[in-house]
CSV table of C-alpha atoms in Angstrom, one decimal:
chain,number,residue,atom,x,y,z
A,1,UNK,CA,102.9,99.4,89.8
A,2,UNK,CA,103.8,103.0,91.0
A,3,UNK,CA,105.1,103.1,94.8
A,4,UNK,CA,103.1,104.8,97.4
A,5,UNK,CA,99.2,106.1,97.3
A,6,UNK,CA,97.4,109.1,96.3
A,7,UNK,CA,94.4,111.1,96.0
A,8,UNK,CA,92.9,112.6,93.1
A,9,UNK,CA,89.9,115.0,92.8
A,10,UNK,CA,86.9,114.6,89.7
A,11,UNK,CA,84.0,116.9,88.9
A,12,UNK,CA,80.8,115.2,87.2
A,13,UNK,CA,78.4,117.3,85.5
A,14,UNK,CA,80.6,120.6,85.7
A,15,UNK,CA,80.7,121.1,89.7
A,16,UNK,CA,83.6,123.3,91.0
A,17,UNK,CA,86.5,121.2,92.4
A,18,UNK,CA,86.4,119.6,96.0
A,19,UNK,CA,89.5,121.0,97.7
A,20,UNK,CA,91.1,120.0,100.5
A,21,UNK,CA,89.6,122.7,102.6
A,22,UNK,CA,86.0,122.4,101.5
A,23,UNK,CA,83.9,120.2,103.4
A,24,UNK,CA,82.4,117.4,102.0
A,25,UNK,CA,78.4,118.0,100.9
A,26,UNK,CA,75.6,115.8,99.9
A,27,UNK,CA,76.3,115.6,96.1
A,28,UNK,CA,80.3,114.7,97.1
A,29,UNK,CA,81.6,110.9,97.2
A,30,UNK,CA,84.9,109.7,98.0
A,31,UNK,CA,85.9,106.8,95.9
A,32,UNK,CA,88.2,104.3,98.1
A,33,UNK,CA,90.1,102.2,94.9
A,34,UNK,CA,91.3,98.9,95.4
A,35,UNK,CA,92.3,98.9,99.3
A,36,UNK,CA,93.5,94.9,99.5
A,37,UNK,CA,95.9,92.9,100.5
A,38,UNK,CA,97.5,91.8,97.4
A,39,UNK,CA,98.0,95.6,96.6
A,40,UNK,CA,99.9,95.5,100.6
A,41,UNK,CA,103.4,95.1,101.7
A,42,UNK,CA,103.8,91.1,101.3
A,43,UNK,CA,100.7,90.9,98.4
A,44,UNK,CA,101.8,89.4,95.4
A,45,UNK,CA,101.4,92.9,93.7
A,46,UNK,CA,102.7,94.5,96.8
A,47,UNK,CA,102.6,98.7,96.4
A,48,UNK,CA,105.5,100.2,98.8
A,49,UNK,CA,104.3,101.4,102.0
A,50,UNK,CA,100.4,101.0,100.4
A,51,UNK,CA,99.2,99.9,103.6
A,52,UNK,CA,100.2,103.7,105.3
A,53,UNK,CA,97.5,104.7,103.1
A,54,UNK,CA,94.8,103.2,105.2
A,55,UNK,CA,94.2,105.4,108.3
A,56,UNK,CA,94.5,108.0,106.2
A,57,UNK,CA,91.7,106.9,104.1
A,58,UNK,CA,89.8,105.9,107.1
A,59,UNK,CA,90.2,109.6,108.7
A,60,UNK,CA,89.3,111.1,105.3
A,61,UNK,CA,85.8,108.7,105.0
A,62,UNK,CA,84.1,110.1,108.5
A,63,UNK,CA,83.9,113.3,106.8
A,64,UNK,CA,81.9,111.6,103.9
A,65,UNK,CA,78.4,111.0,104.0
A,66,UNK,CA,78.8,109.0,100.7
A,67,UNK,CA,81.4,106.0,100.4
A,68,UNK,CA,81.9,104.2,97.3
A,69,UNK,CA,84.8,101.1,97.5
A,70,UNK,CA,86.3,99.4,94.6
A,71,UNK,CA,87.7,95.6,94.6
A,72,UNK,CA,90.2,94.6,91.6
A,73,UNK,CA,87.9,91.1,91.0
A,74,UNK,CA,89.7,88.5,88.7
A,75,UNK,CA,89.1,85.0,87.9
A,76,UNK,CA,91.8,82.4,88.8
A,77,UNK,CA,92.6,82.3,85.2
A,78,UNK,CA,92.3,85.9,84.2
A,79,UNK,CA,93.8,87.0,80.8
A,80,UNK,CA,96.0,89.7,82.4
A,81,UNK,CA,98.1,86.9,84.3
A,82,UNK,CA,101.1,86.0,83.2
A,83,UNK,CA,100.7,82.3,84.5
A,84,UNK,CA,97.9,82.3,81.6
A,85,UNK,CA,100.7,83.0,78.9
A,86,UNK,CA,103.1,80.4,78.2
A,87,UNK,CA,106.4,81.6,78.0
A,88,UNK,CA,105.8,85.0,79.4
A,89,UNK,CA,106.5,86.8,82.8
A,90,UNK,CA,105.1,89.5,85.2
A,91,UNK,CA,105.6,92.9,83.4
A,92,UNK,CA,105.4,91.8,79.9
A,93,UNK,CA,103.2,93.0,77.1
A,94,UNK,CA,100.5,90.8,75.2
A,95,UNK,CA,98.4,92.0,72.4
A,96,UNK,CA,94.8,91.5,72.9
A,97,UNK,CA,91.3,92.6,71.3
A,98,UNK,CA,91.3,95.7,72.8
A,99,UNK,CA,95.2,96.9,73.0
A,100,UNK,CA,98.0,96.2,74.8
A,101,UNK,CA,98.1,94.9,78.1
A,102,UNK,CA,100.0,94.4,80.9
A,103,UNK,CA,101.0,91.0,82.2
A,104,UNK,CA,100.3,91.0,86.4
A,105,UNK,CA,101.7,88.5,88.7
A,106,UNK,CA,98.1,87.0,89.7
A,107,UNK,CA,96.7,88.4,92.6
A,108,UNK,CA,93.3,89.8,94.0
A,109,UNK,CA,91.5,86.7,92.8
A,110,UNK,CA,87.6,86.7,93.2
A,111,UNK,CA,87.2,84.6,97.1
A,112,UNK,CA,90.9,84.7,98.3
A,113,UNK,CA,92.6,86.8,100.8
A,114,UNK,CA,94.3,88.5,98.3
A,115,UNK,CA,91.0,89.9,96.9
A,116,UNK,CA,90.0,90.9,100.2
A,117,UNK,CA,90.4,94.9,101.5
A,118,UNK,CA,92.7,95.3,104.0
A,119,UNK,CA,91.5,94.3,107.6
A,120,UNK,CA,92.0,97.9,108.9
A,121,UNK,CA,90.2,99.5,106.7
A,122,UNK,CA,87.0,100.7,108.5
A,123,UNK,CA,84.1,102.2,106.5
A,124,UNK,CA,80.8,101.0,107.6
A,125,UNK,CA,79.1,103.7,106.1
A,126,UNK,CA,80.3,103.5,102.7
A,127,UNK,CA,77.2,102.3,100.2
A,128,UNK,CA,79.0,100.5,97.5
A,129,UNK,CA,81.2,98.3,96.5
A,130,UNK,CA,82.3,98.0,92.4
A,131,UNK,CA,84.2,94.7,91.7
A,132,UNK,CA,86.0,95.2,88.6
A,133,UNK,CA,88.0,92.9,86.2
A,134,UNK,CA,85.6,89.9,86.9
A,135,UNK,CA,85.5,89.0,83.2
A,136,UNK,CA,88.2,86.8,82.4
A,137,UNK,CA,89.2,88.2,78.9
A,138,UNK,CA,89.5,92.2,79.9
A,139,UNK,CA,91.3,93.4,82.5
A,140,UNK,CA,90.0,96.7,84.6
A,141,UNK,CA,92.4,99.6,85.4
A,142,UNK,CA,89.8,102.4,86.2
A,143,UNK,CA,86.8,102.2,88.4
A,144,UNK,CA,84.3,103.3,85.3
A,145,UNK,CA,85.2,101.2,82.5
A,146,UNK,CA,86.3,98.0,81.7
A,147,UNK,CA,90.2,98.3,80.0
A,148,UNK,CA,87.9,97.7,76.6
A,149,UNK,CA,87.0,101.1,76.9
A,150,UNK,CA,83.0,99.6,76.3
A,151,UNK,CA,82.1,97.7,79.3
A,152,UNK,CA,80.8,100.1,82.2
A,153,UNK,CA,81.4,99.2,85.7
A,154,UNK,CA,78.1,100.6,86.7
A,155,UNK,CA,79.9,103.2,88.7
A,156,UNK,CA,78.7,106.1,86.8
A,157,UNK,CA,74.9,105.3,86.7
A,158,UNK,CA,74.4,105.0,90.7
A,159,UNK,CA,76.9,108.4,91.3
A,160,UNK,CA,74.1,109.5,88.8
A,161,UNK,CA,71.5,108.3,90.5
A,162,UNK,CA,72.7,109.8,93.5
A,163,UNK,CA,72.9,112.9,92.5
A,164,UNK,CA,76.6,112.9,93.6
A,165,UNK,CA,78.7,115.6,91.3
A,166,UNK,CA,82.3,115.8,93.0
A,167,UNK,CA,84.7,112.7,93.8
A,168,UNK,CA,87.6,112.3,96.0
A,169,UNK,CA,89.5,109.6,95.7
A,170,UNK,CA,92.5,107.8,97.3
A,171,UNK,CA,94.4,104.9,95.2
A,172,UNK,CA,96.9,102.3,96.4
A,173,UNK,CA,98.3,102.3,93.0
A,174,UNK,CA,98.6,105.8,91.7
């Protein structure tokens, strides 16, 4: 995992860019990705200083009308953990059916602290949230699609539905 947090921008649908200056619209969403304690100083995936992230992302939401949150969601015996590999260790490489992949410490697994979003984050408006990497054979890195590059989050169809066309977003992991 990369150290600190960022944001990134995303146009759907060919809309101009949403720059810092701009102010948030009806058809703009900020996407808050995987905010939780296992991704926190102490987690067992712990992202340097991610937690400084968090009233920064909770400043950034009041000026959002639309709020969509993501939750990394595994099973206790998810394929992307190393503890599911004899032999192997955190940081390793496996060959699976649909490419390489990483082998994770476990962590945010579906019920546990862990799994949950960090205590101080506060968005009560926010509409949505996306848990992603519940099926125990393919992992999730992006908030769209399943790492088998065929397995849809669902993410698209309600921004779609929404008629949302810019994202923000801010991501503990960069």
């Amino acid at each position: 995992m990369k150290s600190g947090a960022c944001a990134a921008i995303a146009m759907l649908g060919g809309a101009s860019p949403l720059l810092a200056a701009d102010k948030p619209g009806a058809t703009d969403a900020l996407l808050v990705i995987d905010v939780q304690n296992c991704f926190m100083p102490g987690g067992s995936l712990a992202v340097k200083d991610g937690d400084a992230i968090v009233p920064v992302i909770n400043k950034l939401a009041k000026s959002f009308a639309n709020v969509v949150v993501t939750q990394d969601w595994h099973t206790a015996d998810h394929v992307s953990f190393a503890s599911r590999h004899l032999g192997k260790k955190p940081f390793e490489t496996v060959k699976l059916k649909y490419g390489t992949q990483v082998l994770w410490p476990d962590h945010c697994v579906q019920g546990t602290e862990g799994a949950a979003l960090h205590k101080d984050l506060s968005i009560p408006h926010s509409q949505l949230v996306i848990r992603k990497g519940f099926h125990k054979d393919t992992d999730s890195y992006s908030a769209f699609l399943e790492a088998d590059r065929k397995t849809a989050t669902g993410l698209a169809g309600y921004l779609k539905a929404r008629g949302i066309r810019r994202l923000k977003s801010s991501d503990i992991a960069g």
